[in-house]
Amino acid sequence: MPSSYVVRAAFFAVGAVVGGGVVSVVGARRQQPVILPPPSILEVQDGKTSISASSTLVTTGSHMLKYGNPGPIADQLVRKAYVAGYDRRLRHPSWTAEHLTLASLGKSAAGSLSPASEPGNRSQSSFSEDDSIPSQFRAKLQDYFRSGYDRGHMVPAADAKISQTAMDETFILTNIAPQVGVGFNRHYWAYLEDWCRRLTASFSDVYVFTIPLYLPKLDTDGKWRVTHEVIGSPPNISVPTHFAKVILAAKPSSPSTPHIQEIATGAFVLPNAPIPDETKLENFVVPIETVERASGLALFSDGIKASSKHICKAVKCEVVVRRFDEAQKRPEMRRTVSAPR
């Protein structure tokens, strides 16, 4: 990567949120929405990094809205291990964002827990509704009952082992979307999540966006239509047709120039359907712009996309097949295949 360049990317750290504005801060104890400052912008020029504030939020005092602004309201939720944007109409996240490192996954000395801390244990977590969302717009536990779909984590529990609170927050329904179980959520999707975690062995920082999508399908009459199921009684939660994982991974370009980052990016779109284990991950590669256009989200700046290499040219885009669910059912397999926790 050239030493002289300028890139602008949405930048967030602990306590900050992509997009800025009104957010709901949710920790061990649910709090009222607070106003966060506008998002910061990460400026990188000639190997030097600085942070500047973006443009301020635009508000309106129009008399048309004298008795209230109908929205849409973007519920942006700050958790211990991730940030999420919740879609009140679809009743699931519109996106989630994570920052994975060896430390955040507890795989380095920097990420080791203090004696007073305990790592997250999946068996101690349980699914829960998000009471920070108004009841009329909330995903309900009952909606998934006998729906035929798994409660699919957008941010997997295995990415939040740093504490029990962090892991518990991945089980809140504002981090969940309906996913096909066998062949997808319990299998190929889990392999992709594992692949994202393994990127931390090659990169110092891995940013992962997970995005539910609703993509059109060509019908027999030659017209394109978006059709999807809605689960619950009465119908409440929409079932995405596809899911995207968008990656930005960074590392120092060389030991002598740790201040200059080498960046790799990539996007994958998978159908919400059973996928054979032998399917190549590269079959699901799409341009980042395709995901942005389909989701209405601006993920990375043009500068980032132009100056980065594709993730599949930086590392091998290949999932490791691990039948976690079979290992749980068959005790004799637990010695060779460990289930994610």
mmCIF file with all atom_site columns, N, CA, C and O in Angstrom, residues 1-5 7 44 253 260-264 304 307-309:
data_model
loop_
_atom_site.group_PDB
_atom_site.id
_atom_site.type_symbol
_atom_site.label_atom_id
_atom_site.label_alt_id
_atom_site.label_comp_id
_atom_site.label_asym_id
_atom_site.label_entity_id
_atom_site.label_seq_id
_atom_site.pdbx_PDB_ins_code
_atom_site.Cartn_x
_atom_site.Cartn_y
_atom_site.Cartn_z
_atom_site.occupancy
_atom_site.B_iso_or_equiv
_atom_site.pdbx_formal_charge
_atom_site.auth_seq_id
_atom_site.auth_comp_id
_atom_site.auth_asym_id
_atom_site.auth_atom_id
_atom_site.pdbx_PDB_model_num
ATOM 1  N N  . MET A 1 1   ? 0.858   -1.193 0.000  1.00 0.00 ? 1   MET A N  1
ATOM 2  C CA . MET A 1 1   ? 0.000   0.000  0.000  1.00 0.00 ? 1   MET A CA 1
ATOM 3  C C  . MET A 1 1   ? 0.889   1.237  0.000  1.00 0.00 ? 1   MET A C  1
ATOM 4  O O  . MET A 1 1   ? 1.863   1.310  0.741  1.00 0.00 ? 1   MET A O  1
ATOM 5  N N  . PRO A 1 2   ? 0.620   2.232  -0.865 1.00 0.00 ? 2   PRO A N  1
ATOM 6  C CA . PRO A 1 2   ? 1.452   3.421  -0.912 1.00 0.00 ? 2   PRO A CA 1
ATOM 7  C C  . PRO A 1 2   ? 1.512   4.103  0.439  1.00 0.00 ? 2   PRO A C  1
ATOM 8  O O  . PRO A 1 2   ? 0.564   4.096  1.208  1.00 0.00 ? 2   PRO A O  1
ATOM 9  N N  . SER A 1 3   ? 2.638   4.789  0.678  1.00 0.00 ? 3   SER A N  1
ATOM 10 C CA . SER A 1 3   ? 2.809   5.449  1.967  1.00 0.00 ? 3   SER A CA 1
ATOM 11 C C  . SER A 1 3   ? 2.033   6.751  2.047  1.00 0.00 ? 3   SER A C  1
ATOM 12 O O  . SER A 1 3   ? 1.818   7.290  3.120  1.00 0.00 ? 3   SER A O  1
ATOM 13 N N  . SER A 1 4   ? 1.644   7.285  0.899  1.00 0.00 ? 4   SER A N  1
ATOM 14 C CA . SER A 1 4   ? 0.896   8.534  0.893  1.00 0.00 ? 4   SER A CA 1
ATOM 15 C C  . SER A 1 4   ? -0.500  8.289  0.369  1.00 0.00 ? 4   SER A C  1
ATOM 16 O O  . SER A 1 4   ? -0.710  8.032  -0.803 1.00 0.00 ? 4   SER A O  1
ATOM 17 N N  . TYR A 1 5   ? -1.446  8.344  1.227  1.00 0.00 ? 5   TYR A N  1
ATOM 18 C CA . TYR A 1 5   ? -2.829  8.141  0.827  1.00 0.00 ? 5   TYR A CA 1
ATOM 19 C C  . TYR A 1 5   ? -3.742  8.664  1.927  1.00 0.00 ? 5   TYR A C  1
ATOM 20 O O  . TYR A 1 5   ? -3.327  8.885  3.045  1.00 0.00 ? 5   TYR A O  1
ATOM 21 N N  . VAL A 1 7   ? -7.514  7.770  3.530  1.00 0.00 ? 7   VAL A N  1
ATOM 22 C CA . VAL A 1 7   ? -8.698  6.930  3.563  1.00 0.00 ? 7   VAL A CA 1
ATOM 23 C C  . VAL A 1 7   ? -9.603  7.434  4.658  1.00 0.00 ? 7   VAL A C  1
ATOM 24 O O  . VAL A 1 7   ? -9.148  7.920  5.681  1.00 0.00 ? 7   VAL A O  1
ATOM 25 N N  . VAL A 1 44  ? -6.028  8.617  7.635  1.00 0.00 ? 44  VAL A N  1
ATOM 26 C CA . VAL A 1 44  ? -4.691  8.042  7.526  1.00 0.00 ? 44  VAL A CA 1
ATOM 27 C C  . VAL A 1 44  ? -3.991  8.707  6.363  1.00 0.00 ? 44  VAL A C  1
ATOM 28 O O  . VAL A 1 44  ? -4.408  8.584  5.215  1.00 0.00 ? 44  VAL A O  1
ATOM 29 N N  . SER A 1 253 ? 1.984   -3.216 7.570  1.00 0.00 ? 253 SER A N  1
ATOM 30 C CA . SER A 1 253 ? 2.506   -3.655 6.278  1.00 0.00 ? 253 SER A CA 1
ATOM 31 C C  . SER A 1 253 ? 3.853   -4.351 6.407  1.00 0.00 ? 253 SER A C  1
ATOM 32 O O  . SER A 1 253 ? 4.201   -5.212 5.590  1.00 0.00 ? 253 SER A O  1
ATOM 33 N N  . ILE A 1 260 ? 1.928   1.882  9.142  1.00 0.00 ? 260 ILE A N  1
ATOM 34 C CA . ILE A 1 260 ? 1.284   1.802  7.830  1.00 0.00 ? 260 ILE A CA 1
ATOM 35 C C  . ILE A 1 260 ? 0.517   0.490  7.752  1.00 0.00 ? 260 ILE A C  1
ATOM 36 O O  . ILE A 1 260 ? 1.091   -0.587 7.885  1.00 0.00 ? 260 ILE A O  1
ATOM 37 N N  . GLN A 1 261 ? -0.782  0.589  7.549  1.00 0.00 ? 261 GLN A N  1
ATOM 38 C CA . GLN A 1 261 ? -1.641  -0.583 7.579  1.00 0.00 ? 261 GLN A CA 1
ATOM 39 C C  . GLN A 1 261 ? -1.860  -1.185 6.189  1.00 0.00 ? 261 GLN A C  1
ATOM 40 O O  . GLN A 1 261 ? -2.070  -0.468 5.218  1.00 0.00 ? 261 GLN A O  1
ATOM 41 N N  . GLU A 1 262 ? -1.793  -2.498 6.137  1.00 0.00 ? 262 GLU A N  1
ATOM 42 C CA . GLU A 1 262 ? -2.198  -3.236 4.937  1.00 0.00 ? 262 GLU A CA 1
ATOM 43 C C  . GLU A 1 262 ? -3.634  -3.698 5.171  1.00 0.00 ? 262 GLU A C  1
ATOM 44 O O  . GLU A 1 262 ? -3.930  -4.344 6.176  1.00 0.00 ? 262 GLU A O  1
ATOM 45 N N  . ILE A 1 263 ? -4.519  -3.361 4.260  1.00 0.00 ? 263 ILE A N  1
ATOM 46 C CA . ILE A 1 263 ? -5.944  -3.620 4.448  1.00 0.00 ? 263 ILE A CA 1
ATOM 47 C C  . ILE A 1 263 ? -6.463  -4.576 3.383  1.00 0.00 ? 263 ILE A C  1
ATOM 48 O O  . ILE A 1 263 ? -6.145  -4.455 2.203  1.00 0.00 ? 263 ILE A O  1
ATOM 49 N N  . ALA A 1 264 ? -7.280  -5.531 3.828  1.00 0.00 ? 264 ALA A N  1
ATOM 50 C CA . ALA A 1 264 ? -7.954  -6.461 2.921  1.00 0.00 ? 264 ALA A CA 1
ATOM 51 C C  . ALA A 1 264 ? -9.447  -6.432 3.218  1.00 0.00 ? 264 ALA A C  1
ATOM 52 O O  . ALA A 1 264 ? -9.849  -6.349 4.382  1.00 0.00 ? 264 ALA A O  1
ATOM 53 N N  . ILE A 1 304 ? -11.130 3.401  0.937  1.00 0.00 ? 304 ILE A N  1
ATOM 54 C CA . ILE A 1 304 ? -10.835 2.099  1.530  1.00 0.00 ? 304 ILE A CA 1
ATOM 55 C C  . ILE A 1 304 ? -10.945 1.005  0.470  1.00 0.00 ? 304 ILE A C  1
ATOM 56 O O  . ILE A 1 304 ? -10.069 0.147  0.330  1.00 0.00 ? 304 ILE A O  1
ATOM 57 N N  . SER A 1 307 ? -8.055  1.139  -2.136 1.00 0.00 ? 307 SER A N  1
ATOM 58 C CA . SER A 1 307 ? -6.687  0.909  -1.674 1.00 0.00 ? 307 SER A CA 1
ATOM 59 C C  . SER A 1 307 ? -6.478  -0.463 -1.033 1.00 0.00 ? 307 SER A C  1
ATOM 60 O O  . SER A 1 307 ? -5.355  -0.824 -0.681 1.00 0.00 ? 307 SER A O  1
ATOM 61 N N  . SER A 1 308 ? -7.553  -1.243 -0.872 1.00 0.00 ? 308 SER A N  1
ATOM 62 C CA . SER A 1 308 ? -7.422  -2.542 -0.217 1.00 0.00 ? 308 SER A CA 1
ATOM 63 C C  . SER A 1 308 ? -7.359  -3.669 -1.243 1.00 0.00 ? 308 SER A C  1
ATOM 64 O O  . SER A 1 308 ? -7.849  -3.536 -2.369 1.00 0.00 ? 308 SER A O  1
ATOM 65 N N  . LYS A 1 309 ? -6.759  -4.771 -0.833 1.00 0.00 ? 309 LYS A N  1
ATOM 66 C CA . LYS A 1 309 ? -6.771  -5.961 -1.675 1.00 0.00 ? 309 LYS A CA 1
ATOM 67 C C  . LYS A 1 309 ? -7.923  -6.852 -1.249 1.00 0.00 ? 309 LYS A C  1
ATOM 68 O O  . LYS A 1 309 ? -8.462  -6.700 -0.151 1.00 0.00 ? 309 LYS A O  1
#
